[in-house]
Amino acid sequence: METKQVNGKFELIKLPYGTDSLEPVISSATIGFHHGKHLQTYINNLNAALPGSKYENMTLEEIVKTSDGGVFNNAGQILNHNLYFTQLCPPRENNVPKGKLAEVIDCQFGSFEAFKEEFVKKGSTLFGSGWVWLSADNSRKLVITQESNAGNPIRQGLRPLLTFDVWEHAYYLDFQNRRADYLDKMWQIVNWETIERRFICCRCCK
């Protein structure tokens, strides 16, 4: 589903959970700053750049695919954060994927544990700020990628399924410089039903 402007502007998404619902993995303070401050700033910046530009009637995804410079940086961060925040849920024990996605993960990576290890390694070793992604390519093969800064795999023709934010503002209040610990804890709050829906959608849509 594409993200359209409302009356010529993009709006801050509503969280599908309370700001304290992700504790103890992510604190209410982090969610408040991350969603309410950082993401809102990207939205304000992009909305200010749209009037009179070639992007003013585009969807967010179209802007991310075709823009550069400040417009891309802000649009990319909005899209990335929208995907990030809407894939999370309150902590669950033994939180693992089920369904078709679980089968494909086992087939490609050998096991869910092996997949997690590779995903966390990619996130831990990304230099500076950015994102680690699980996406599907045009053949529906799963791909783990690193993207610096505001990068999003849709610019390489991939379909994003899951992402962990490795900008420091995503975890520093709760984990300080322990990025690997943050990534390890994140598996408790992934809403695998949402990731499965994204995967099924990308398998059905061309």
Short mmCIF file of C-alpha atoms in Angstrom, two decimals:
data_model
loop_
_atom_site.label_atom_id
_atom_site.label_comp_id
_atom_site.label_asym_id
_atom_site.label_seq_id
_atom_site.Cartn_x
_atom_site.Cartn_y
_atom_site.Cartn_z
CA MET A 1 0.00 0.00 0.00
CA GLU A 2 1.40 3.37 -1.01
CA THR A 3 1.54 6.34 1.34
CA LYS A 4 -0.40 9.27 -0.11
CA GLN A 5 -0.45 12.90 0.90
CA VAL A 6 -3.46 14.27 2.76
CA ASN A 7 -4.39 17.75 1.58
CA GLY A 8 -0.94 18.16 0.10
CA LYS A 9 0.96 16.98 3.17
CA PHE A 10 2.25 13.78 4.72
CA GLU A 11 1.10 13.06 8.25
CA LEU A 12 2.58 11.35 11.29
CA ILE A 13 1.37 7.76 11.48
CA LYS A 14 -0.49 6.60 14.56
CA LEU A 15 1.24 3.84 16.48
CA PRO A 16 -0.69 0.54 16.63
CA TYR A 17 0.28 0.26 20.34
CA GLY A 18 0.83 2.49 23.37
CA THR A 19 4.12 4.31 23.82
CA ASP A 20 4.94 2.06 26.80
CA SER A 21 3.81 -1.17 25.13
CA LEU A 22 7.26 -2.17 23.88
CA GLU A 23 8.90 -2.04 27.32
CA PRO A 24 11.26 -3.37 28.55
CA VAL A 25 12.78 -3.71 25.07
CA ILE A 26 12.15 -0.11 24.00
CA SER A 27 11.22 2.47 26.60
CA SER A 28 8.36 4.92 26.46
CA ALA A 29 10.93 7.73 26.44
CA THR A 30 12.62 6.34 23.34
CA ILE A 31 9.31 5.91 21.53
CA GLY A 32 8.29 9.44 22.49
CA PHE A 33 11.45 10.98 21.07
CA HIS A 34 11.81 8.62 18.12
CA HIS A 35 8.24 8.72 16.86
CA GLY A 36 7.02 12.05 18.21
CA LYS A 37 10.15 14.13 17.63
CA HIS A 38 12.52 12.59 15.07
CA LEU A 39 9.89 11.25 12.67
CA GLN A 40 7.77 14.40 12.99
CA THR A 41 10.80 16.52 12.06
CA TYR A 42 11.39 14.50 8.88
CA ILE A 43 7.71 14.98 7.98
CA ASN A 44 7.86 18.72 8.62
CA ASN A 45 11.00 19.04 6.51
CA LEU A 46 9.54 17.09 3.58
CA ASN A 47 6.23 18.94 3.66
CA ALA A 48 8.09 22.25 3.55
CA ALA A 49 10.00 21.12 0.43
CA LEU A 50 6.99 19.86 -1.56
CA PRO A 51 5.08 22.98 -2.70
CA GLY A 52 6.03 23.92 -6.25
CA SER A 53 8.32 20.91 -6.67
CA LYS A 54 7.89 17.98 -9.04
CA TYR A 55 7.21 15.80 -5.99
CA GLU A 56 4.15 17.62 -4.65
CA ASN A 57 1.61 15.14 -6.04
CA MET A 58 3.67 11.97 -5.64
CA THR A 59 3.23 9.18 -3.12
CA LEU A 60 5.94 8.75 -0.52
CA GLU A 61 7.24 5.66 -2.29
CA GLU A 62 7.47 7.51 -5.63
CA ILE A 63 9.43 10.31 -3.97
CA VAL A 64 11.87 7.85 -2.38
CA LYS A 65 12.45 6.12 -5.73
CA THR A 66 13.04 9.30 -7.75
CA SER A 67 14.48 11.99 -5.47
CA ASP A 68 17.90 12.90 -4.13
CA GLY A 69 19.45 15.31 -1.65
CA GLY A 70 17.36 16.66 1.19
CA VAL A 71 14.06 15.56 -0.30
CA PHE A 72 15.27 11.97 -0.49
CA ASN A 73 16.80 12.03 2.98
CA ASN A 74 13.56 13.14 4.61
CA ALA A 75 11.25 11.03 2.44
CA GLY A 76 13.42 7.96 2.95
CA GLN A 77 13.46 8.40 6.68
CA ILE A 78 9.67 8.78 6.78
CA LEU A 79 9.11 5.61 4.77
CA ASN A 80 11.71 3.68 6.76
CA HIS A 81 10.22 4.74 10.09
CA ASN A 82 6.66 3.98 8.95
CA LEU A 83 7.71 0.43 8.08
CA TYR A 84 9.66 0.12 11.33
CA PHE A 85 7.00 1.35 13.75
CA THR A 86 4.11 -0.56 12.15
CA GLN A 87 5.95 -3.92 12.36
CA LEU A 88 6.32 -3.89 16.16
CA CYS A 89 4.17 -5.26 18.97
CA PRO A 90 4.35 -5.83 22.76
CA PRO A 91 7.03 -8.37 23.79
CA ARG A 92 6.24 -12.03 23.19
CA GLU A 93 7.90 -15.18 24.45
CA ASN A 94 9.22 -17.59 21.84
CA ASN A 95 8.42 -15.05 19.14
CA VAL A 96 9.03 -16.72 15.80
CA PRO A 97 7.52 -16.45 12.32
CA LYS A 98 4.96 -18.94 11.12
CA GLY A 99 3.36 -19.70 7.80
CA LYS A 100 4.92 -19.36 4.36
CA LEU A 101 7.60 -16.87 5.43
CA ALA A 102 8.90 -19.27 8.09
CA GLU A 103 9.16 -22.00 5.47
CA VAL A 104 11.13 -19.77 3.10
CA ILE A 105 13.45 -18.60 5.89
CA ASP A 106 14.21 -22.20 6.85
CA CYS A 107 14.76 -23.13 3.20
CA GLN A 108 17.11 -20.25 2.43
CA PHE A 109 18.99 -19.79 5.69
CA GLY A 110 18.78 -23.28 7.19
CA SER A 111 16.92 -22.18 10.30
CA PHE A 112 15.37 -19.15 11.94
CA GLU A 113 18.33 -18.94 14.32
CA ALA A 114 20.77 -18.84 11.40
CA PHE A 115 18.68 -16.09 9.78
CA LYS A 116 18.68 -14.04 12.99
CA GLU A 117 22.43 -14.42 13.36
CA GLU A 118 23.05 -13.12 9.83
CA PHE A 119 20.54 -10.27 10.24
CA VAL A 120 22.05 -9.11 13.55
CA LYS A 121 25.57 -9.34 12.10
CA LYS A 122 24.54 -7.10 9.20
CA GLY A 123 23.02 -4.60 11.60
CA SER A 124 25.93 -4.69 14.02
CA THR A 125 28.58 -4.16 11.37
CA LEU A 126 26.92 -1.32 9.47
CA PHE A 127 29.26 1.65 9.91
CA GLY A 128 27.55 4.78 11.16
CA SER A 129 23.81 5.29 10.89
CA GLY A 130 21.36 3.33 8.79
CA TRP A 131 19.06 0.34 8.55
CA VAL A 132 19.24 -3.43 8.18
CA TRP A 133 16.53 -4.96 6.00
CA LEU A 134 14.91 -8.24 5.07
CA SER A 135 13.41 -7.86 1.61
CA ALA A 136 12.17 -10.02 -1.25
CA ASP A 137 13.51 -9.68 -4.78
CA ASN A 138 11.52 -10.12 -7.98
CA SER A 139 11.96 -13.89 -7.84
CA ARG A 140 10.63 -13.85 -4.23
CA LYS A 141 14.05 -14.73 -2.85
CA LEU A 142 14.76 -13.25 0.57
CA VAL A 143 17.64 -10.79 0.79
CA ILE A 144 19.31 -9.20 3.85
CA THR A 145 20.83 -5.81 3.11
CA GLN A 146 22.46 -2.87 4.85
CA GLU A 147 21.38 0.65 3.92
CA SER A 148 23.25 3.72 5.13
CA ASN A 149 21.48 6.82 6.40
CA ALA A 150 18.01 7.07 4.74
CA GLY A 151 18.52 4.23 2.27
CA ASN A 152 15.61 1.95 1.42
CA PRO A 153 15.81 -1.26 -0.67
CA ILE A 154 12.92 -0.18 -2.92
CA ARG A 155 15.51 1.85 -4.81
CA GLN A 156 17.11 -1.47 -5.84
CA GLY A 157 13.78 -2.96 -6.87
CA LEU A 158 13.37 -4.98 -3.66
CA ARG A 159 10.22 -5.24 -1.54
CA PRO A 160 10.90 -4.44 2.14
CA LEU A 161 9.51 -6.87 4.71
CA LEU A 162 11.34 -6.22 7.99
CA THR A 163 13.74 -3.55 9.18
CA PHE A 164 15.69 -2.65 12.31
CA ASP A 165 16.73 0.97 12.75
CA VAL A 166 20.40 1.29 13.69
CA TRP A 167 20.51 5.05 13.99
CA GLU A 168 21.60 5.77 17.57
CA HIS A 169 18.39 7.63 18.38
CA ALA A 170 16.54 4.31 18.02
CA TYR A 171 18.33 2.67 20.94
CA TYR A 172 20.78 4.95 22.77
CA LEU A 173 18.53 5.88 25.70
CA ASP A 174 17.96 2.18 26.42
CA PHE A 175 21.14 0.45 25.28
CA GLN A 176 23.74 3.24 25.02
CA ASN A 177 26.42 2.02 22.57
CA ARG A 178 25.40 -1.66 22.79
CA ARG A 179 23.87 -1.92 19.33
CA ALA A 180 24.17 -5.71 19.18
CA ASP A 181 22.21 -6.06 22.43
CA TYR A 182 19.47 -3.84 21.03
CA LEU A 183 19.29 -5.94 17.87
CA ASP A 184 19.12 -9.17 19.86
CA LYS A 185 16.26 -7.86 22.02
CA MET A 186 14.29 -6.58 19.03
CA TRP A 187 13.17 -10.09 18.06
CA GLN A 188 10.85 -10.10 21.09
CA ILE A 189 8.75 -7.27 19.63
CA VAL A 190 8.52 -8.15 15.94
CA ASN A 191 4.92 -8.60 14.82
CA TRP A 192 5.41 -11.59 12.54
CA GLU A 193 1.80 -11.46 11.38
CA THR A 194 2.54 -8.05 9.86
CA ILE A 195 5.75 -9.33 8.23
CA GLU A 196 3.85 -12.34 6.86
CA ARG A 197 1.21 -10.06 5.32
CA ARG A 198 3.94 -8.01 3.65
CA PHE A 199 5.50 -11.19 2.30
CA ILE A 200 2.21 -12.57 0.99
CA CYS A 201 1.47 -9.21 -0.61
CA CYS A 202 4.81 -9.11 -2.39
CA ARG A 203 4.27 -12.68 -3.62
CA CYS A 204 0.87 -11.73 -5.03
CA CYS A 205 1.75 -8.31 -6.48
CA LYS A 206 4.01 -7.69 -9.41
#
